CSV table of C-alpha atoms and ligand atoms in Angstrom, one decimal:
chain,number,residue,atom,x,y,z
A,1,UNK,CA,0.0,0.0,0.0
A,2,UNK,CA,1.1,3.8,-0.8
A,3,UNK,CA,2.5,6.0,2.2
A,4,UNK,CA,-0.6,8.3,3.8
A,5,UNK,CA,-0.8,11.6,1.9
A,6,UNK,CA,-2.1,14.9,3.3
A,7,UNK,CA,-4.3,16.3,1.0
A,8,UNK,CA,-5.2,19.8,0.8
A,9,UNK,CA,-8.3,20.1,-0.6
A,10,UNK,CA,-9.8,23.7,-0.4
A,11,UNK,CA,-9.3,27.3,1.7
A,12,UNK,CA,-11.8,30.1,3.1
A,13,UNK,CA,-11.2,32.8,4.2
A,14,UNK,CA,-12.2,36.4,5.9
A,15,UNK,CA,-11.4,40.1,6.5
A,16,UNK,CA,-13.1,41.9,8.8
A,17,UNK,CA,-15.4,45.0,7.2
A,18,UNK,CA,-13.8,48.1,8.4
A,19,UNK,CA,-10.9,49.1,6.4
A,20,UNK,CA,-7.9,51.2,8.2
A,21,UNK,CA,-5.5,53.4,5.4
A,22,UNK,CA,-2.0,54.3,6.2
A,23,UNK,CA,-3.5,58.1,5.7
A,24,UNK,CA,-5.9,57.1,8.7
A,25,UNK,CA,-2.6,56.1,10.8
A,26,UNK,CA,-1.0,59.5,10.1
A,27,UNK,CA,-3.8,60.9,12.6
A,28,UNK,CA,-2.7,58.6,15.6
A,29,UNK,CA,1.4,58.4,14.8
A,30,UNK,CA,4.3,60.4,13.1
A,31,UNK,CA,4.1,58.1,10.1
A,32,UNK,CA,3.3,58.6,6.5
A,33,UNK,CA,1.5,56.8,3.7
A,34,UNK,CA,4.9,56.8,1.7
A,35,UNK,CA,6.7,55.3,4.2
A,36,UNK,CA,4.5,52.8,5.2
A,37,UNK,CA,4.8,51.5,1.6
A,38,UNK,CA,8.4,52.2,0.8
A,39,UNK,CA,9.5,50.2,4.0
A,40,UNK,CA,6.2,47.3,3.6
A,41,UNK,CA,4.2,47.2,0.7
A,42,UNK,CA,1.1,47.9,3.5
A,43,UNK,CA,-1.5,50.1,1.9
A,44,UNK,CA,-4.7,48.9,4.3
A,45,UNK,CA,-5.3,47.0,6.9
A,46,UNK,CA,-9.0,45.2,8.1
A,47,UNK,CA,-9.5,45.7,11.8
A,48,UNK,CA,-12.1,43.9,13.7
A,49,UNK,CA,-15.2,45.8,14.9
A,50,UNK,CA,-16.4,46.4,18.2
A,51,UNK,CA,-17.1,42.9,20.2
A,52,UNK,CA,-16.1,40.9,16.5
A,53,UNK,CA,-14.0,38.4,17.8
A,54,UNK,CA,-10.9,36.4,16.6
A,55,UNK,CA,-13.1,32.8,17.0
A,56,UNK,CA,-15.9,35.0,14.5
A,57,UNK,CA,-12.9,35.8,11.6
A,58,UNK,CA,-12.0,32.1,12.1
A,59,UNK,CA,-16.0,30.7,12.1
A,60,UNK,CA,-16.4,32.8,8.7
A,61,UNK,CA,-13.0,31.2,6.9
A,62,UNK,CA,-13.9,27.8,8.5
A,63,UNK,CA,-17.6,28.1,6.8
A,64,UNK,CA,-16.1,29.6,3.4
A,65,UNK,CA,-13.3,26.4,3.4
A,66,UNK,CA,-16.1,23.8,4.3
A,67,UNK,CA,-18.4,25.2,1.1
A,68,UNK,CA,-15.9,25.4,-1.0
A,69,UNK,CA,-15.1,21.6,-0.1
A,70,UNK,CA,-18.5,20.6,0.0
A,71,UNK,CA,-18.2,19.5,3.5
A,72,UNK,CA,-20.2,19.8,6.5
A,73,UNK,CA,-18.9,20.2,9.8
A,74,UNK,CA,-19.3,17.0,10.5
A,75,UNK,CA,-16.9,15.7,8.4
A,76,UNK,CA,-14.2,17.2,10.7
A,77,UNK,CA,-12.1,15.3,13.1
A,78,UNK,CA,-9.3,17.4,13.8
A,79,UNK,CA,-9.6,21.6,14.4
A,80,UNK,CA,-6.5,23.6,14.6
A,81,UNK,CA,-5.9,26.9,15.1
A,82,UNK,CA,-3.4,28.9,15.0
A,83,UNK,CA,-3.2,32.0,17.1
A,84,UNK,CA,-1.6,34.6,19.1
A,85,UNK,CA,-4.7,36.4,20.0
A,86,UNK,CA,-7.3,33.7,21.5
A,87,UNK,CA,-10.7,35.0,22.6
A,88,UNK,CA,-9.4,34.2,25.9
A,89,UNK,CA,-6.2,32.6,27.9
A,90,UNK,CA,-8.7,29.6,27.7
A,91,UNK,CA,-10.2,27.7,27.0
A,92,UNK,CA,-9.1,27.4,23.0
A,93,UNK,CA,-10.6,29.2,20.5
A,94,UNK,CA,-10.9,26.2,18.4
A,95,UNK,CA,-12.9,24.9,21.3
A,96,UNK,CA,-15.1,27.7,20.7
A,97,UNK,CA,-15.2,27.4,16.9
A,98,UNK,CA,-15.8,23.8,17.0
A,99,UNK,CA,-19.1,24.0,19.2
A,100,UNK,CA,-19.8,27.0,17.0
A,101,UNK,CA,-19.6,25.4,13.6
A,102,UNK,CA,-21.4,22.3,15.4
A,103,UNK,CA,-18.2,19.7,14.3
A,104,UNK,CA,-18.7,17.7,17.9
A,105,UNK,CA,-16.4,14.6,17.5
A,106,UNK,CA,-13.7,17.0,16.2
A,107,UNK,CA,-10.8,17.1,18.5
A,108,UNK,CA,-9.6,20.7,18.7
A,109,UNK,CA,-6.8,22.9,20.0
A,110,UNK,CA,-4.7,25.9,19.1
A,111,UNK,CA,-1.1,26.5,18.5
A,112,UNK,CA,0.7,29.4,19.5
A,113,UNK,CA,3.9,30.2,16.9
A,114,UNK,CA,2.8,34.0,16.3
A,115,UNK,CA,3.5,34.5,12.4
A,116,UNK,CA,4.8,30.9,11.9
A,117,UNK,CA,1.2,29.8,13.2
A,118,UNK,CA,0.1,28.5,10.3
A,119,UNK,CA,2.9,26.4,9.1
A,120,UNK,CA,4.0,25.0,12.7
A,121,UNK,CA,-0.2,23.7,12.8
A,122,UNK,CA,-0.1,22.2,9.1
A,123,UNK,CA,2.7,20.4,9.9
A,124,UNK,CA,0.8,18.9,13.4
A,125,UNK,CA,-2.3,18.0,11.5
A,126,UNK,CA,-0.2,16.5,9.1
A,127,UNK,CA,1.4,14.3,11.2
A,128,UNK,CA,-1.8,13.3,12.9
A,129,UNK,CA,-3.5,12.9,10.2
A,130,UNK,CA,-0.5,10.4,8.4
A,131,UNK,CA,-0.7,8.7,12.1
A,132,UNK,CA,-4.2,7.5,11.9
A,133,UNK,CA,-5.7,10.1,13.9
A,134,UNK,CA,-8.7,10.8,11.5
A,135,UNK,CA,-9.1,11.3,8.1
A,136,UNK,CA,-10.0,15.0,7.5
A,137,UNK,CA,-8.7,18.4,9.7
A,138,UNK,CA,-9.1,22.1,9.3
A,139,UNK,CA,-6.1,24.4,9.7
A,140,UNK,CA,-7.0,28.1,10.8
A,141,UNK,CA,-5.1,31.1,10.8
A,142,UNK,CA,-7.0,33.6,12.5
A,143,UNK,CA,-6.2,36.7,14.4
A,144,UNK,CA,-7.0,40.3,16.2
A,145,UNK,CA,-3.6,41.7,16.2
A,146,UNK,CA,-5.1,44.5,16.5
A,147,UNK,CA,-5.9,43.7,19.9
A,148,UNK,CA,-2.3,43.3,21.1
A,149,UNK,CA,-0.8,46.8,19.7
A,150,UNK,CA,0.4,49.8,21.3
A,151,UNK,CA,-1.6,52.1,18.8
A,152,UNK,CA,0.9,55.0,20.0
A,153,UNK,CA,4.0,52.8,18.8
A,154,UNK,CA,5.1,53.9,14.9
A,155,UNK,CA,7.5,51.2,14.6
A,156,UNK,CA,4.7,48.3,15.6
A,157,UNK,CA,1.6,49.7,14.6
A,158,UNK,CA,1.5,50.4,11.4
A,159,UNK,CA,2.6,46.7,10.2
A,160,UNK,CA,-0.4,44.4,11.8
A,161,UNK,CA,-4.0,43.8,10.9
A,162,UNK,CA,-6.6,41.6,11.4
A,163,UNK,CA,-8.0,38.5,9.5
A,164,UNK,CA,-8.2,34.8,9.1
A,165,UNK,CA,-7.7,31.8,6.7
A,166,UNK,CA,-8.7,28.3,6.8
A,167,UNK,CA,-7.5,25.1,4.8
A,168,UNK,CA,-8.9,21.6,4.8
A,169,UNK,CA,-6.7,18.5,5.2
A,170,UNK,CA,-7.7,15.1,3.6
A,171,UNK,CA,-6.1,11.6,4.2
A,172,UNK,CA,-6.0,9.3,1.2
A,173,UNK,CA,-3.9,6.3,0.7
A,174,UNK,CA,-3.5,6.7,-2.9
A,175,UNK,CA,-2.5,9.6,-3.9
A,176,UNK,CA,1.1,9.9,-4.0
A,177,UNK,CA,2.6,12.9,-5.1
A,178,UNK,CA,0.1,15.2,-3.9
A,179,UNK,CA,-0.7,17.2,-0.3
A,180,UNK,CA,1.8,17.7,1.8
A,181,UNK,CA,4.9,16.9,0.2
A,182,UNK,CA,7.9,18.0,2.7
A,183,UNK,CA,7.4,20.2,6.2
A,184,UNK,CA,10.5,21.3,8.1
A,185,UNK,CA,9.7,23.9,11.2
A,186,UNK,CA,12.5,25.5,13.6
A,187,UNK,CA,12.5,27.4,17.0
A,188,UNK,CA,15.3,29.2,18.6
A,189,UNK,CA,14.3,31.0,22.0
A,190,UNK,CA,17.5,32.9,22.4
A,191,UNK,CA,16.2,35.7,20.0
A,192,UNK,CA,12.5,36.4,22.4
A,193,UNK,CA,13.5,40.1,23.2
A,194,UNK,CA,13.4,41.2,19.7
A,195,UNK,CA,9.7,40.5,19.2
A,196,UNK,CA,7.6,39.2,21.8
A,197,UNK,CA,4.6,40.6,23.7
A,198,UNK,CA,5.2,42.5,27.1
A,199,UNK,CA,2.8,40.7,29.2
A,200,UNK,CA,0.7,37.5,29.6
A,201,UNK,CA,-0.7,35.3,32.5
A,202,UNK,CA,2.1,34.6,34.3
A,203,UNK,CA,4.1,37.5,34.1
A,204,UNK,CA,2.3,40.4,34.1
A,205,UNK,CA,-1.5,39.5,34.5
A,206,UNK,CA,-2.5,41.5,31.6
A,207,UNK,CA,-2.8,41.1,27.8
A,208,UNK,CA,0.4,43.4,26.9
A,209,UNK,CA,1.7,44.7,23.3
A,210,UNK,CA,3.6,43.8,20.9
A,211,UNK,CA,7.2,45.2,21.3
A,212,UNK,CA,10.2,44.3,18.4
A,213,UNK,CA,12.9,45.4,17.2
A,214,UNK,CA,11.7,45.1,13.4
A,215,UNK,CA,15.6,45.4,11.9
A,216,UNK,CA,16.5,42.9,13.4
A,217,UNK,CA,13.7,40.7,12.6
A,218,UNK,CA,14.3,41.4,9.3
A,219,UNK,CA,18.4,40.8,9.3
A,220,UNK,CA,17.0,36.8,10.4
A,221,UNK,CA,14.0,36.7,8.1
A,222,UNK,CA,15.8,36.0,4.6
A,223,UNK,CA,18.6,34.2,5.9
A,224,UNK,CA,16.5,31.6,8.4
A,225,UNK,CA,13.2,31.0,5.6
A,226,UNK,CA,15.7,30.8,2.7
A,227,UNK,CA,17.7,27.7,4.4
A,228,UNK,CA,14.4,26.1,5.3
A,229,UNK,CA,13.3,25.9,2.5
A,230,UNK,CA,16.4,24.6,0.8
A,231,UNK,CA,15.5,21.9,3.5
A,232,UNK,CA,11.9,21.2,2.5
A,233,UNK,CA,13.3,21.0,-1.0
A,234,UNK,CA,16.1,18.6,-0.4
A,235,UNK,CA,13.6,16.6,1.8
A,236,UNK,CA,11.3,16.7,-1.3
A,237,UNK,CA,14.2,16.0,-3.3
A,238,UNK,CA,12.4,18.7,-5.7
A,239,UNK,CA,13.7,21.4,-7.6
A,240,UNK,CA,12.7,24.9,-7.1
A,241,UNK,CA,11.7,25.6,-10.9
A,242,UNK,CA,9.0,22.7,-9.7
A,243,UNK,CA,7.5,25.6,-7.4
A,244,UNK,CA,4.3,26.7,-9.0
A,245,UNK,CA,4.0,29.3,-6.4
A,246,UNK,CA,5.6,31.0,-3.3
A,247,UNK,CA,2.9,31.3,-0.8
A,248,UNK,CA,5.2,33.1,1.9
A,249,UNK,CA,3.4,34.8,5.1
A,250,UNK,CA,2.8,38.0,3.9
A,251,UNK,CA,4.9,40.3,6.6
A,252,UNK,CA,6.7,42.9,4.7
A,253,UNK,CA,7.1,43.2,0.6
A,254,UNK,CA,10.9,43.7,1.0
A,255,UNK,CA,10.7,40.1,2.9
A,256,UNK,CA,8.7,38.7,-0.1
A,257,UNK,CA,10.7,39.9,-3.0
A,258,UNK,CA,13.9,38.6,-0.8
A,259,UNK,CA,13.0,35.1,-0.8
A,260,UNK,CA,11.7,35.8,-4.4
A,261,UNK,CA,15.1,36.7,-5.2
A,262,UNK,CA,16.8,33.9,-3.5
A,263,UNK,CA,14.7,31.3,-5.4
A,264,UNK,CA,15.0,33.2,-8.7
A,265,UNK,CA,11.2,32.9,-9.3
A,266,UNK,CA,9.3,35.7,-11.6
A,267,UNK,CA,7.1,37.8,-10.3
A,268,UNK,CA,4.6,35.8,-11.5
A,269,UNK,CA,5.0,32.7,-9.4
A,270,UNK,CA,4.6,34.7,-6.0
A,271,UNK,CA,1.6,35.4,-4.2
A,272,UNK,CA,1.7,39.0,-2.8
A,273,UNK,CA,-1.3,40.3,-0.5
A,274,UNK,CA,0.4,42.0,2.6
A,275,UNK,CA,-0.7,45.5,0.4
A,276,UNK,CA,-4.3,44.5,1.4
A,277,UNK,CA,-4.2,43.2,4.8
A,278,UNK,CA,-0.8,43.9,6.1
A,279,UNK,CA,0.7,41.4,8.5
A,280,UNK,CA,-2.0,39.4,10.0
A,281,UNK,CA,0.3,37.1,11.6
A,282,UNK,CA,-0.8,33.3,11.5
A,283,UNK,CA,-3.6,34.0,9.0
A,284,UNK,CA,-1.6,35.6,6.2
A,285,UNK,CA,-0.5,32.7,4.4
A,286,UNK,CA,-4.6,31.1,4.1
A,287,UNK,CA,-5.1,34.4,3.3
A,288,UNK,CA,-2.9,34.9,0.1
A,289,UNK,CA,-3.7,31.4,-0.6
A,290,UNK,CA,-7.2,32.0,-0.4
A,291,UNK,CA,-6.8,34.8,-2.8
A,292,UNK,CA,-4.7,33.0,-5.4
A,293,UNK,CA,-7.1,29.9,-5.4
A,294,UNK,CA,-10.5,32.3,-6.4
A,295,UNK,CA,-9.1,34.4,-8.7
A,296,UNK,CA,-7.6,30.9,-10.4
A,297,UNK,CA,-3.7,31.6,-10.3
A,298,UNK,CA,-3.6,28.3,-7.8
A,299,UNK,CA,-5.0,25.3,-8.9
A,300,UNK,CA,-5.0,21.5,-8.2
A,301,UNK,CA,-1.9,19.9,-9.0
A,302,UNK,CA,0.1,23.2,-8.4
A,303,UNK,CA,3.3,23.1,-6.0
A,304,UNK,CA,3.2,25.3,-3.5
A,305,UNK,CA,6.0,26.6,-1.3
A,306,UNK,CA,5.2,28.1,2.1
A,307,UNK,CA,7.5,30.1,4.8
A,308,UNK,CA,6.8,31.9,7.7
A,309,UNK,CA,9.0,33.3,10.4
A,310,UNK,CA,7.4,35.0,13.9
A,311,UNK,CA,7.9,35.8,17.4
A,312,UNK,CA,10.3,33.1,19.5
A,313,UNK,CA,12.1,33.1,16.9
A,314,UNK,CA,10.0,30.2,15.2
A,315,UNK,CA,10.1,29.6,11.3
A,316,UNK,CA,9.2,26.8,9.1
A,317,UNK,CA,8.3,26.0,5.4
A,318,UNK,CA,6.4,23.0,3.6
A,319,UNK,CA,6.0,22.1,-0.1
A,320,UNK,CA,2.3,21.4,-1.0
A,321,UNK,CA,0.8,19.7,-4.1
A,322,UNK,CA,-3.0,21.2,-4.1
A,323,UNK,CA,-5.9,19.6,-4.3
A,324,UNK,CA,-6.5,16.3,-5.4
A,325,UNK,CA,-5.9,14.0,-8.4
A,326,UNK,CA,-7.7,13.8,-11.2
A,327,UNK,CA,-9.4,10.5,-12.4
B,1,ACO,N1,6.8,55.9,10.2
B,1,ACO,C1,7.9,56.7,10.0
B,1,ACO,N2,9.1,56.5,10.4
B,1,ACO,C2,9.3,55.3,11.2
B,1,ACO,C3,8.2,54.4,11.4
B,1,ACO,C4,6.9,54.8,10.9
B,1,ACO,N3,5.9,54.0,11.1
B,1,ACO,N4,8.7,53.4,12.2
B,1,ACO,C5,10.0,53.6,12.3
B,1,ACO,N5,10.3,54.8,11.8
B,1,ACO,C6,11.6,55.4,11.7
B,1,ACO,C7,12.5,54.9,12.8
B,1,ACO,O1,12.3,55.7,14.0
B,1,ACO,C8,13.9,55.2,12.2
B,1,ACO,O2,14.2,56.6,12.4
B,1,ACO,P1,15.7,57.1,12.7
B,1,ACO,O3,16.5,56.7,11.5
B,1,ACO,O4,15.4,58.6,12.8
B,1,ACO,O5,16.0,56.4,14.0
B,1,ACO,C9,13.7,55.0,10.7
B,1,ACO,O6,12.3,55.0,10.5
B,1,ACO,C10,14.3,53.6,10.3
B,1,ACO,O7,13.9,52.6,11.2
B,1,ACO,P2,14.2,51.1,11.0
B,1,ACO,O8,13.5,50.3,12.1
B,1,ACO,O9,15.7,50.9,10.9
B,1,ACO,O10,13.5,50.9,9.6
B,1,ACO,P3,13.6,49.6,8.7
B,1,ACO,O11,14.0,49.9,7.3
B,1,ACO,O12,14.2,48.4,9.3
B,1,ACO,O13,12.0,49.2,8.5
B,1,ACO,C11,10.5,47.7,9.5
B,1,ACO,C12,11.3,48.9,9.7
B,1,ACO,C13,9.4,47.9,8.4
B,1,ACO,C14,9.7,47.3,10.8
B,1,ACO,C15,11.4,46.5,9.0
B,1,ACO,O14,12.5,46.5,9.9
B,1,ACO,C16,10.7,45.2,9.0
B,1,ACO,O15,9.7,45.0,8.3
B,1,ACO,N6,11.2,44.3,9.9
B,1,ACO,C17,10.6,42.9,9.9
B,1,ACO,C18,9.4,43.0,10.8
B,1,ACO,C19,8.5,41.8,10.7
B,1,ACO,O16,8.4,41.2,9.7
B,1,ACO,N7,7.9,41.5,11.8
B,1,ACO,C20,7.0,40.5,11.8
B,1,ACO,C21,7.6,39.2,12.2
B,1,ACO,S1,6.5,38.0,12.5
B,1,ACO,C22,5.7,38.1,14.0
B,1,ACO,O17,5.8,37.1,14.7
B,1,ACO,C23,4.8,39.1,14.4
């Protein structure tokens, strides 16, 4: 019999309504629209309205993944999601989505990895799902960054946003070649004082704001996601002109076009959103993907290379055929 494969078989996802322009920042912080763009491609970001949630952005994505799928909620065993801004210290928020969407023998939990969210909770469901431990799981990026920012702070501010994305895992035994092809995540504590948050349960006893020291994030960013995903190609034993498309975690453009640059991929074969939605943390990569699957760029059978890097440091990548097979 074939080795399990992970299927990835569709994506929702959301933004919340209300729209916030770099010109809008300019009222709150010394910033401007120019350099908001020069240094980060950000244009916009979606904030979440008054009592919208993180579990609502994740129930909308979840709904818009299961459609697209043709699932139900029922058809879930597994609910991940990845956050850094839970609805509460607990319990989960996938707890809470999973009684929301109504998917009761799905076993749920989040995972915290900030902006590597997403690809540190593929990799889990991946591993459970290969193990036996159910044959279908939802992935969710979802996040209220905006909850967790120190609105008075010009070097933090003006890079999050809100939003989430969702993805739906399969099982199959017989479809070799496709899903999840190659997963590879990292974690090096040492580097927590140049982006954490300054507070939490056990520390402070409040929710705290992001604090980082963004140039020095950015000296590790290239460096760290460009080795890991030599990795997940090795591992793969793929080349990179068998990329269909870079699906990175949409922090910065000047990230983006680095790794662009380092794989040697045209503009073309990279999925750019951070413009619309800035960083959104663990829900920017569902996000872009989401994008690039409805307008028809991504489509089953396409290669797919993710990387994220966040708060820890964490960082990871995987290499994903989409869909499923034909025939
Ligand atoms: N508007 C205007 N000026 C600003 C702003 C702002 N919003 N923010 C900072 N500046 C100023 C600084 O004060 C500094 O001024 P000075 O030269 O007078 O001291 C100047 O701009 C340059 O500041 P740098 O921090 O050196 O600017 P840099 O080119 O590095 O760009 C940025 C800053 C955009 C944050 C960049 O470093 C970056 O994107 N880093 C990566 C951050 C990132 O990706 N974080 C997410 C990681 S994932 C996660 O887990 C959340």
């Amino acid at each position: 019999m074939a080795d399990a494969a992970t299927l990835m078989i569709s994506v929702g996802s959301y933004l919340p309504e209300r729209i916030m322009t770099n010109q809008e920042l300019t009222a709150l912080v010394d910033t401007s629209d120019e350099w908001i763009r020069q240094r980060t491609g950000i244009a916009q970001r979606h904030i979440v309205a008054k009592g919208e949630k993180t579990s609502d952005l994740a129930r909308h994505a979840a709904e818009q993944a299961l459609d697209s799928a043709g699932l139900v909620a029922g058809d879930l065993d597994l609910i991940i999601i990845a956050t850094s801004t839970p609805d509460d210290t607990f319990p989960s928020t996938a707890t809470k989505v999973q009684h929301q969407l109504g998917a009761h023998q799905a076993v749920a939990f989040d995972v915290q990895a900030v902006c590597a969210g997403f690809v540190y909770a593929l990799d889990v469901a991946d591993a459970m799902l290969t193990a036996g431990r159910g044959k279908r799981a939802m992935v969710i990026g979802a996040e209220s960054f905006s909850k967790i920012l120190d609105w008075s702070d010009r070097s933090t501010c003006v890079l999050f946003g809100d939003g989430a994305g969702a993805v739906i895992l399969e099982r199959s035994d017989n479809a070799t070649g496709y899903g999840v092809l190659a997963s590879k995540l990292h974690a090096d504590g040492a580097h927590r004082d140049i982006l954490y948050v300054d507070g939490g349960p056990s520390s402070s006893g409040k929710v705290g704001h992001v604090r980082m020291e963004g140039n020095k994030v950015f000296r590790h960013a290239v460096d760290k996601l460009s080795s890991v995903m030599d990795e997940v190609l090795e591992a793969a034993d793929m080349p990179v002109s068998d990329v269909d498309w870079l699906v990175p975690h949409q922090a910065n453009i000047r990230i983006i076009e680095g790794m662009q640059k380092k794989m040697g991929l045209s503009d073309d074969r990279v999925v750019k959103t951070v413009h619309e939605h800035a960083n959104t943390s663990a829900a920017s990569i569902p996000l872009a993907l989401s994008a690039a699957v409805g307008d028809g760029r991504v489509r089953d059978g396409h290669v797919l290379a993710f990387e994220a890097i966040g708060g820890g440091l964490v960082w990871g990548a995987a290499l994903v055929r989409y869909g499923r097979p034909s025939g």
